[in-house]
mmCIF file of C-alpha atoms in Angstrom:
data_model
loop_
_atom_site.group_PDB
_atom_site.id
_atom_site.type_symbol
_atom_site.label_atom_id
_atom_site.label_comp_id
_atom_site.label_asym_id
_atom_site.label_seq_id
_atom_site.Cartn_x
_atom_site.Cartn_y
_atom_site.Cartn_z
ATOM 1 C CA ASP A 296 -1.762 24.490 52.270
ATOM 2 C CA GLY A 297 0.651 26.792 50.614
ATOM 3 C CA ASP A 298 -2.189 27.434 47.770
ATOM 4 C CA THR A 299 -4.293 30.767 46.896
ATOM 5 C CA ASP A 300 -7.121 28.406 46.342
ATOM 6 C CA SER A 301 -9.774 28.113 49.011
ATOM 7 C CA ASP A 302 -9.663 24.219 49.419
ATOM 8 C CA ALA A 303 -7.838 21.711 51.136
ATOM 9 C CA ASP A 304 -4.767 20.530 48.138
ATOM 10 C CA GLY A 305 -1.970 21.603 46.917
ATOM 11 C CA ASP A 306 -2.600 23.165 43.632
ATOM 12 C CA ALA A 307 -3.603 26.351 42.140
ATOM 13 C CA ASP A 308 -7.663 25.744 41.341
ATOM 14 C CA GLY A 309 -11.015 26.072 43.620
ATOM 15 C CA ASP A 310 -11.602 21.907 43.655
ATOM 16 C CA ALA A 311 -10.345 19.357 46.207
ATOM 17 C CA ASP A 312 -8.380 17.596 44.573
ATOM 18 C CA GLY A 313 -4.933 17.321 43.801
ATOM 19 C CA ASP A 314 -4.081 18.506 40.295
ATOM 20 C CA ALA A 315 -4.371 21.759 38.239
ATOM 21 C CA ASP A 316 -7.072 21.434 36.594
ATOM 22 C CA GLY A 317 -10.445 23.133 37.537
ATOM 23 C CA ASP A 318 -12.542 19.731 37.563
ATOM 24 C CA ALA A 319 -13.444 17.527 40.731
ATOM 25 C CA ASP A 320 -11.762 14.345 39.443
ATOM 26 C CA GLY A 321 -8.028 12.937 40.329
ATOM 27 C CA ASP A 322 -6.714 13.460 36.960
ATOM 28 C CA ALA A 323 -5.181 16.144 35.373
ATOM 29 C CA ASP A 324 -7.488 17.358 32.083
ATOM 30 C CA GLY A 325 -9.630 19.973 32.499
ATOM 31 C CA ASP A 326 -13.106 17.494 32.004
ATOM 32 C CA ALA A 327 -15.061 15.960 34.684
ATOM 33 C CA ASP A 328 -13.780 11.842 34.370
ATOM 34 C CA GLY A 329 -11.685 10.007 36.172
ATOM 35 C CA ASP A 330 -8.695 9.594 32.583
ATOM 36 C CA ALA A 331 -6.227 11.496 31.677
ATOM 37 C CA ASP A 332 -8.044 12.621 28.058
ATOM 38 C CA GLY A 333 -9.687 15.483 26.757
ATOM 39 C CA ASP A 334 -13.103 13.966 26.220
ATOM 40 C CA ALA A 335 -16.322 13.753 29.258
ATOM 41 C CA ASP A 336 -16.152 9.952 28.496
ATOM 42 C CA GLY A 337 -14.255 7.340 30.777
ATOM 43 C CA ASP A 338 -12.152 5.323 28.843
ATOM 44 C CA ALA A 339 -8.810 6.925 28.303
ATOM 45 C CA ASP A 340 -8.616 7.544 24.670
ATOM 46 C CA ALA A 341 -9.449 11.016 23.287
ATOM 47 C CA ASP A 342 -12.666 9.842 21.060
ATOM 48 C CA ALA A 343 -15.721 10.791 22.210
ATOM 49 C CA ASP A 344 -17.183 6.876 22.382
ATOM 50 C CA SER A 345 -16.601 4.152 25.162
ATOM 51 C CA ASP A 346 -14.115 2.588 24.126
ATOM 52 C CA PRO A 347 -10.662 2.100 24.597
ATOM 53 C CA SER A 348 -9.115 2.137 21.536
ATOM 54 C CA GLY A 349 -8.305 5.536 20.111
ATOM 55 C CA ASP A 350 -9.295 5.371 16.582
ATOM 56 C CA GLY A 351 -12.452 3.528 18.126
ATOM 57 C CA ALA A 352 -15.836 2.929 17.151
ATOM 58 C CA ALA A 353 -15.501 -0.734 14.908
ATOM 59 C CA ASP A 354 -14.633 -2.719 18.060
ATOM 60 C CA LEU A 355 -18.413 -2.117 19.725
ATOM 61 C CA ILE A 356 -19.922 -3.910 16.618
ATOM 62 C CA ALA A 357 -20.948 -7.504 17.796
ATOM 63 C CA VAL A 358 -21.156 -10.578 15.684
ATOM 64 C CA GLY A 359 -23.663 -10.521 13.064
ATOM 65 C CA GLY A 360 -24.096 -7.102 13.372
ATOM 66 C CA LEU A 361 -22.476 -6.585 10.218
ATOM 67 C CA VAL A 362 -23.337 -8.732 6.978
ATOM 68 C CA ILE A 363 -21.165 -9.826 3.855
ATOM 69 C CA SER A 364 -24.700 -9.282 1.470
ATOM 70 C CA GLU A 365 -23.341 -8.389 -2.591
ATOM 71 C CA ILE A 366 -19.990 -9.112 -4.095
ATOM 72 C CA GLN A 367 -19.056 -8.415 -7.528
ATOM 73 C CA LYS A 368 -16.064 -9.708 -7.807
ATOM 74 C CA ASN A 369 -16.096 -10.011 -11.989
ATOM 75 C CA PRO A 370 -17.372 -7.161 -13.289
ATOM 76 C CA CYS A 371 -17.748 -6.473 -17.077
ATOM 77 C CA VAL A 372 -19.857 -4.170 -18.418
ATOM 78 C CA CYS A 373 -20.582 -5.705 -21.881
ATOM 79 C CA ASP A 374 -19.563 -3.699 -25.233
ATOM 80 C CA GLY A 375 -21.979 -5.851 -27.135
ATOM 81 C CA ALA A 376 -25.077 -6.800 -25.311
ATOM 82 C CA ASP A 377 -26.086 -10.320 -24.185
ATOM 83 C CA LEU A 378 -23.127 -11.577 -25.253
ATOM 84 C CA CYS A 379 -21.306 -11.253 -21.807
ATOM 85 C CA TRP A 380 -23.572 -13.211 -20.580
ATOM 86 C CA ASP A 381 -23.172 -17.098 -22.741
ATOM 87 C CA GLU A 382 -20.756 -19.442 -21.212
ATOM 88 C CA ASP A 383 -18.854 -18.361 -24.655
ATOM 89 C CA TYR A 384 -18.134 -14.606 -23.203
ATOM 90 C CA ASP A 385 -14.629 -13.695 -24.200
ATOM 91 C CA ASN A 386 -12.886 -11.366 -22.601
ATOM 92 C CA GLY A 387 -12.139 -8.751 -25.309
ATOM 93 C CA GLU A 388 -16.174 -7.813 -24.961
ATOM 94 C CA CYS A 389 -15.830 -6.432 -21.310
ATOM 95 C CA THR A 390 -15.014 -2.516 -20.903
ATOM 96 C CA VAL A 391 -14.363 -3.464 -17.079
ATOM 97 C CA ASP A 392 -11.298 -4.392 -15.567
ATOM 98 C CA ASP A 393 -10.871 -6.243 -11.864
ATOM 99 C CA THR A 394 -8.574 -3.764 -10.816
ATOM 100 C CA LEU A 395 -11.459 -0.856 -11.336
ATOM 101 C CA GLY A 396 -14.948 -2.865 -10.647
ATOM 102 C CA GLU A 397 -14.842 -5.099 -7.738
ATOM 103 C CA TRP A 398 -16.856 -3.977 -5.319
ATOM 104 C CA PHE A 399 -18.794 -5.455 -2.358
ATOM 105 C CA GLU A 400 -22.177 -4.806 0.236
ATOM 106 C CA LEU A 401 -21.931 -4.984 3.793
ATOM 107 C CA TYR A 402 -25.512 -4.465 5.254
ATOM 108 C CA ASN A 403 -26.035 -3.201 8.972
ATOM 109 C CA ALA A 404 -27.532 -5.746 10.978
ATOM 110 C CA SER A 405 -27.279 -4.073 14.620
ATOM 111 C CA GLY A 406 -30.423 -2.573 14.942
ATOM 112 C CA MET A 407 -28.377 0.934 15.200
ATOM 113 C CA GLU A 408 -26.404 3.515 13.968
ATOM 114 C CA VAL A 409 -22.504 2.132 13.573
ATOM 115 C CA ASN A 410 -19.554 3.810 13.026
ATOM 116 C CA LEU A 411 -16.939 1.289 10.870
ATOM 117 C CA ASN A 412 -13.840 4.018 11.729
ATOM 118 C CA GLY A 413 -11.325 0.836 12.580
ATOM 119 C CA LEU A 414 -13.302 -2.572 10.965
ATOM 120 C CA VAL A 415 -10.468 -4.043 9.302
ATOM 121 C CA ILE A 416 -11.020 -6.238 5.998
ATOM 122 C CA LYS A 417 -9.480 -9.231 5.162
ATOM 123 C CA ASP A 418 -9.000 -13.424 3.471
ATOM 124 C CA ALA A 419 -7.431 -16.068 4.779
ATOM 125 C CA PRO A 420 -4.034 -16.885 4.939
ATOM 126 C CA ALA A 421 -2.510 -18.654 1.865
ATOM 127 C CA THR A 422 -0.421 -21.529 2.010
ATOM 128 C CA ASP A 423 2.458 -19.241 3.021
ATOM 129 C CA GLY A 424 0.761 -17.237 5.737
ATOM 130 C CA THR A 425 0.593 -14.322 4.189
ATOM 131 C CA PHE A 426 -2.981 -12.127 2.907
ATOM 132 C CA GLN A 427 -4.273 -9.091 2.126
ATOM 133 C CA GLN A 428 -6.117 -6.677 4.322
ATOM 134 C CA VAL A 429 -7.539 -3.246 4.617
ATOM 135 C CA SER A 430 -8.982 -1.175 7.351
ATOM 136 C CA VAL A 431 -11.491 1.837 7.936
ATOM 137 C CA SER A 432 -9.216 4.825 9.372
ATOM 138 C CA ALA A 433 -12.076 7.600 9.909
ATOM 139 C CA GLU A 434 -15.194 8.001 11.223
ATOM 140 C CA PHE A 435 -17.401 6.439 9.062
ATOM 141 C CA LEU A 436 -21.571 6.089 9.715
ATOM 142 C CA VAL A 437 -23.701 3.701 9.016
ATOM 143 C CA PRO A 438 -27.751 3.764 9.677
ATOM 144 C CA ALA A 439 -29.538 0.884 11.050
ATOM 145 C CA GLU A 440 -30.965 -1.799 8.160
ATOM 146 C CA GLY A 441 -28.528 0.472 5.911
ATOM 147 C CA TYR A 442 -26.453 -0.893 3.429
ATOM 148 C CA VAL A 443 -22.564 0.540 2.175
ATOM 149 C CA VAL A 444 -20.409 -0.528 -1.243
ATOM 150 C CA PHE A 445 -16.910 -0.641 -0.720
ATOM 151 C CA GLY A 446 -14.849 -0.659 -3.975
ATOM 152 C CA THR A 447 -11.587 -0.770 -5.821
ATOM 153 C CA ASN A 448 -11.747 2.456 -7.147
ATOM 154 C CA GLU A 449 -14.417 5.686 -6.196
ATOM 155 C CA ASP A 450 -14.692 7.181 -10.056
ATOM 156 C CA SER A 451 -18.020 6.029 -11.368
ATOM 157 C CA ALA A 452 -17.142 6.353 -14.956
ATOM 158 C CA THR A 453 -14.364 4.050 -14.713
ATOM 159 C CA ASN A 454 -15.609 1.482 -11.970
ATOM 160 C CA GLY A 455 -18.914 0.297 -14.185
ATOM 161 C CA GLY A 456 -20.901 3.127 -12.773
ATOM 162 C CA VAL A 457 -20.749 2.343 -8.951
ATOM 163 C CA THR A 458 -20.901 4.460 -6.113
ATOM 164 C CA VAL A 459 -18.195 3.513 -3.733
ATOM 165 C CA ASP A 460 -18.720 5.025 -0.476
ATOM 166 C CA TRP A 461 -15.264 3.539 0.873
ATOM 167 C CA ALA A 462 -12.461 3.077 -1.623
ATOM 168 C CA TYR A 463 -9.623 0.866 -0.578
ATOM 169 C CA SER A 464 -6.678 -0.738 -2.964
ATOM 170 C CA HIS A 465 -6.709 -3.552 -5.422
ATOM 171 C CA ASP A 466 -3.194 -3.758 -4.306
ATOM 172 C CA SER A 467 -3.649 -4.251 -1.138
ATOM 173 C CA PHE A 468 -7.227 -6.253 -1.123
ATOM 174 C CA SER A 469 -8.727 -7.956 -4.250
ATOM 175 C CA LEU A 470 -12.046 -10.961 -5.266
ATOM 176 C CA GLY A 471 -10.604 -13.716 -6.555
ATOM 177 C CA ASN A 472 -13.325 -15.229 -9.655
ATOM 178 C CA ASP A 473 -12.948 -18.858 -9.040
ATOM 179 C CA SER A 474 -12.770 -18.782 -5.112
ATOM 180 C CA ASP A 475 -11.819 -16.215 -2.000
ATOM 181 C CA GLU A 476 -12.660 -14.980 1.337
ATOM 182 C CA ILE A 477 -13.747 -11.797 2.312
ATOM 183 C CA ILE A 478 -13.750 -11.455 5.898
ATOM 184 C CA LEU A 479 -15.077 -8.535 8.116
ATOM 185 C CA GLY A 480 -13.155 -8.113 11.910
ATOM 186 C CA ASN A 481 -12.366 -6.272 15.019
ATOM 187 C CA ALA A 482 -10.461 -6.389 18.178
ATOM 188 C CA GLY A 483 -13.310 -8.927 19.613
ATOM 189 C CA GLY A 484 -12.980 -11.116 16.053
ATOM 190 C CA VAL A 485 -14.926 -12.149 13.290
ATOM 191 C CA ILE A 486 -17.626 -9.782 12.543
ATOM 192 C CA ASP A 487 -18.736 -12.124 9.484
ATOM 193 C CA GLU A 488 -16.798 -13.933 6.546
ATOM 194 C CA VAL A 489 -18.147 -15.139 3.427
ATOM 195 C CA ALA A 490 -16.320 -17.941 1.441
ATOM 196 C CA TYR A 491 -17.003 -18.050 -1.606
ATOM 197 C CA THR A 492 -16.395 -20.733 -4.665
ATOM 198 C CA SER A 493 -17.718 -20.969 -7.908
ATOM 199 C CA ALA A 494 -18.921 -24.593 -7.406
ATOM 200 C CA ASP A 495 -21.179 -23.886 -4.661
ATOM 201 C CA PHE A 496 -22.234 -19.762 -5.018
ATOM 202 C CA PRO A 497 -23.150 -18.104 -8.445
ATOM 203 C CA ASN A 498 -20.724 -17.111 -11.108
ATOM 204 C CA THR A 499 -21.344 -15.758 -14.210
ATOM 205 C CA LYS A 500 -19.254 -12.640 -14.797
ATOM 206 C CA GLY A 501 -20.709 -9.286 -14.753
ATOM 207 C CA LYS A 502 -23.626 -10.483 -12.441
ATOM 208 C CA SER A 503 -23.076 -9.662 -8.856
ATOM 209 C CA LEU A 504 -23.346 -12.290 -5.391
ATOM 210 C CA SER A 505 -26.512 -10.904 -4.606
ATOM 211 C CA LEU A 506 -27.523 -12.824 -0.744
ATOM 212 C CA SER A 507 -31.278 -13.992 -0.453
ATOM 213 C CA THR A 508 -33.608 -10.800 1.702
ATOM 214 C CA ALA A 509 -34.757 -14.171 3.061
ATOM 215 C CA THR A 510 -31.427 -14.812 4.486
ATOM 216 C CA MET A 511 -29.816 -12.052 4.830
ATOM 217 C CA SER A 512 -27.281 -12.641 8.644
ATOM 218 C CA ALA A 513 -23.977 -13.851 8.998
ATOM 219 C CA ALA A 514 -25.033 -17.312 9.611
ATOM 220 C CA ASP A 515 -26.853 -18.055 6.049
ATOM 221 C CA ASN A 516 -24.232 -16.008 4.213
ATOM 222 C CA ASP A 517 -21.781 -18.589 4.614
ATOM 223 C CA SER A 518 -24.097 -20.699 2.520
ATOM 224 C CA GLY A 519 -23.726 -20.807 -1.549
ATOM 225 C CA ALA A 520 -27.649 -22.320 -1.621
ATOM 226 C CA ASN A 521 -28.796 -18.463 0.107
ATOM 227 C CA TRP A 522 -27.158 -16.482 -2.744
ATOM 228 C CA CYS A 523 -28.283 -16.003 -5.899
ATOM 229 C CA GLU A 524 -27.081 -13.630 -9.459
ATOM 230 C CA SER A 525 -28.665 -10.151 -9.315
ATOM 231 C CA SER A 526 -31.398 -8.973 -11.833
ATOM 232 C CA SER A 527 -30.899 -5.519 -12.105
ATOM 233 C CA ALA A 528 -28.941 -2.979 -14.021
ATOM 234 C CA TYR A 529 -26.487 -0.595 -12.535
ATOM 235 C CA GLY A 530 -24.056 1.466 -13.914
ATOM 236 C CA GLY A 531 -23.142 0.594 -17.044
ATOM 237 C CA GLY A 532 -25.071 -2.410 -17.712
ATOM 238 C CA ASP A 533 -23.298 -5.050 -15.403
ATOM 239 C CA LEU A 534 -26.333 -6.604 -12.838
ATOM 240 C CA GLY A 535 -26.257 -5.693 -8.797
ATOM 241 C CA THR A 536 -28.168 -3.648 -6.682
ATOM 242 C CA PRO A 537 -25.236 -1.462 -4.597
ATOM 243 C CA GLY A 538 -26.197 0.416 -2.310
ATOM 244 C CA ALA A 539 -29.410 -0.514 -2.055
ATOM 245 C CA ALA A 540 -32.168 -3.701 -1.079
ATOM 246 C CA ASN A 541 -30.927 -6.471 -2.798
ATOM 247 C CA ASP A 542 -33.251 -8.042 -5.640
ATOM 248 C CA PRO A 543 -35.384 -10.907 -4.602
ATOM 249 C CA CYS A 544 -33.621 -14.521 -5.528
ATOM 250 C CA GLN A 545 -36.425 -16.856 -7.279
#
């Protein structure tokens, strides 16, 4: 064949394909699969998962695999004990602004470890068609039955004392105090969605919206009847269980 190896093709390696690498497949990379990237899986991207998108793994999460389980839409950290829980609270009594203290929690209901790389979080379009959106842009593993907290500020000294696992800009995604939506998506569509209103969901400043532990699913979290106010204190004194199992709803 005119080359210096012992096979019958026209390249200088020792296999019988027509490329110049040392494996027995028909592509031009150095691994043993049939695609043109340098990893050993069968897709055409450069990561080690089996999906076709380079940033990868969140596209593998099925509908209901992640569940929106807790929402702190209106943080407070009161400087005057019980006054902040009264219906006649004064915003001046709170020490943490929404821009610094908003967060929400996801529960991994898939039964397996998931990688959130590529997960999209957004709200519903406004009347003018605009919407807010953020996405996970790096490998981010969550164990089966694990919890993960997304928030606007990862500094626990200024966010009310919550440990935030993934921080995003409040300008890019914010939680309305009266009504709003959290929509989780990937290339396959919507994984989970919650559209809350102050009329149908719990609505007390400083107390997170907590999904009942008896209804921890992407179908059941659609109904405000399955949510209650958290009763456990965290950090600076607001109520919630960020990153842990929710309080039972009474």
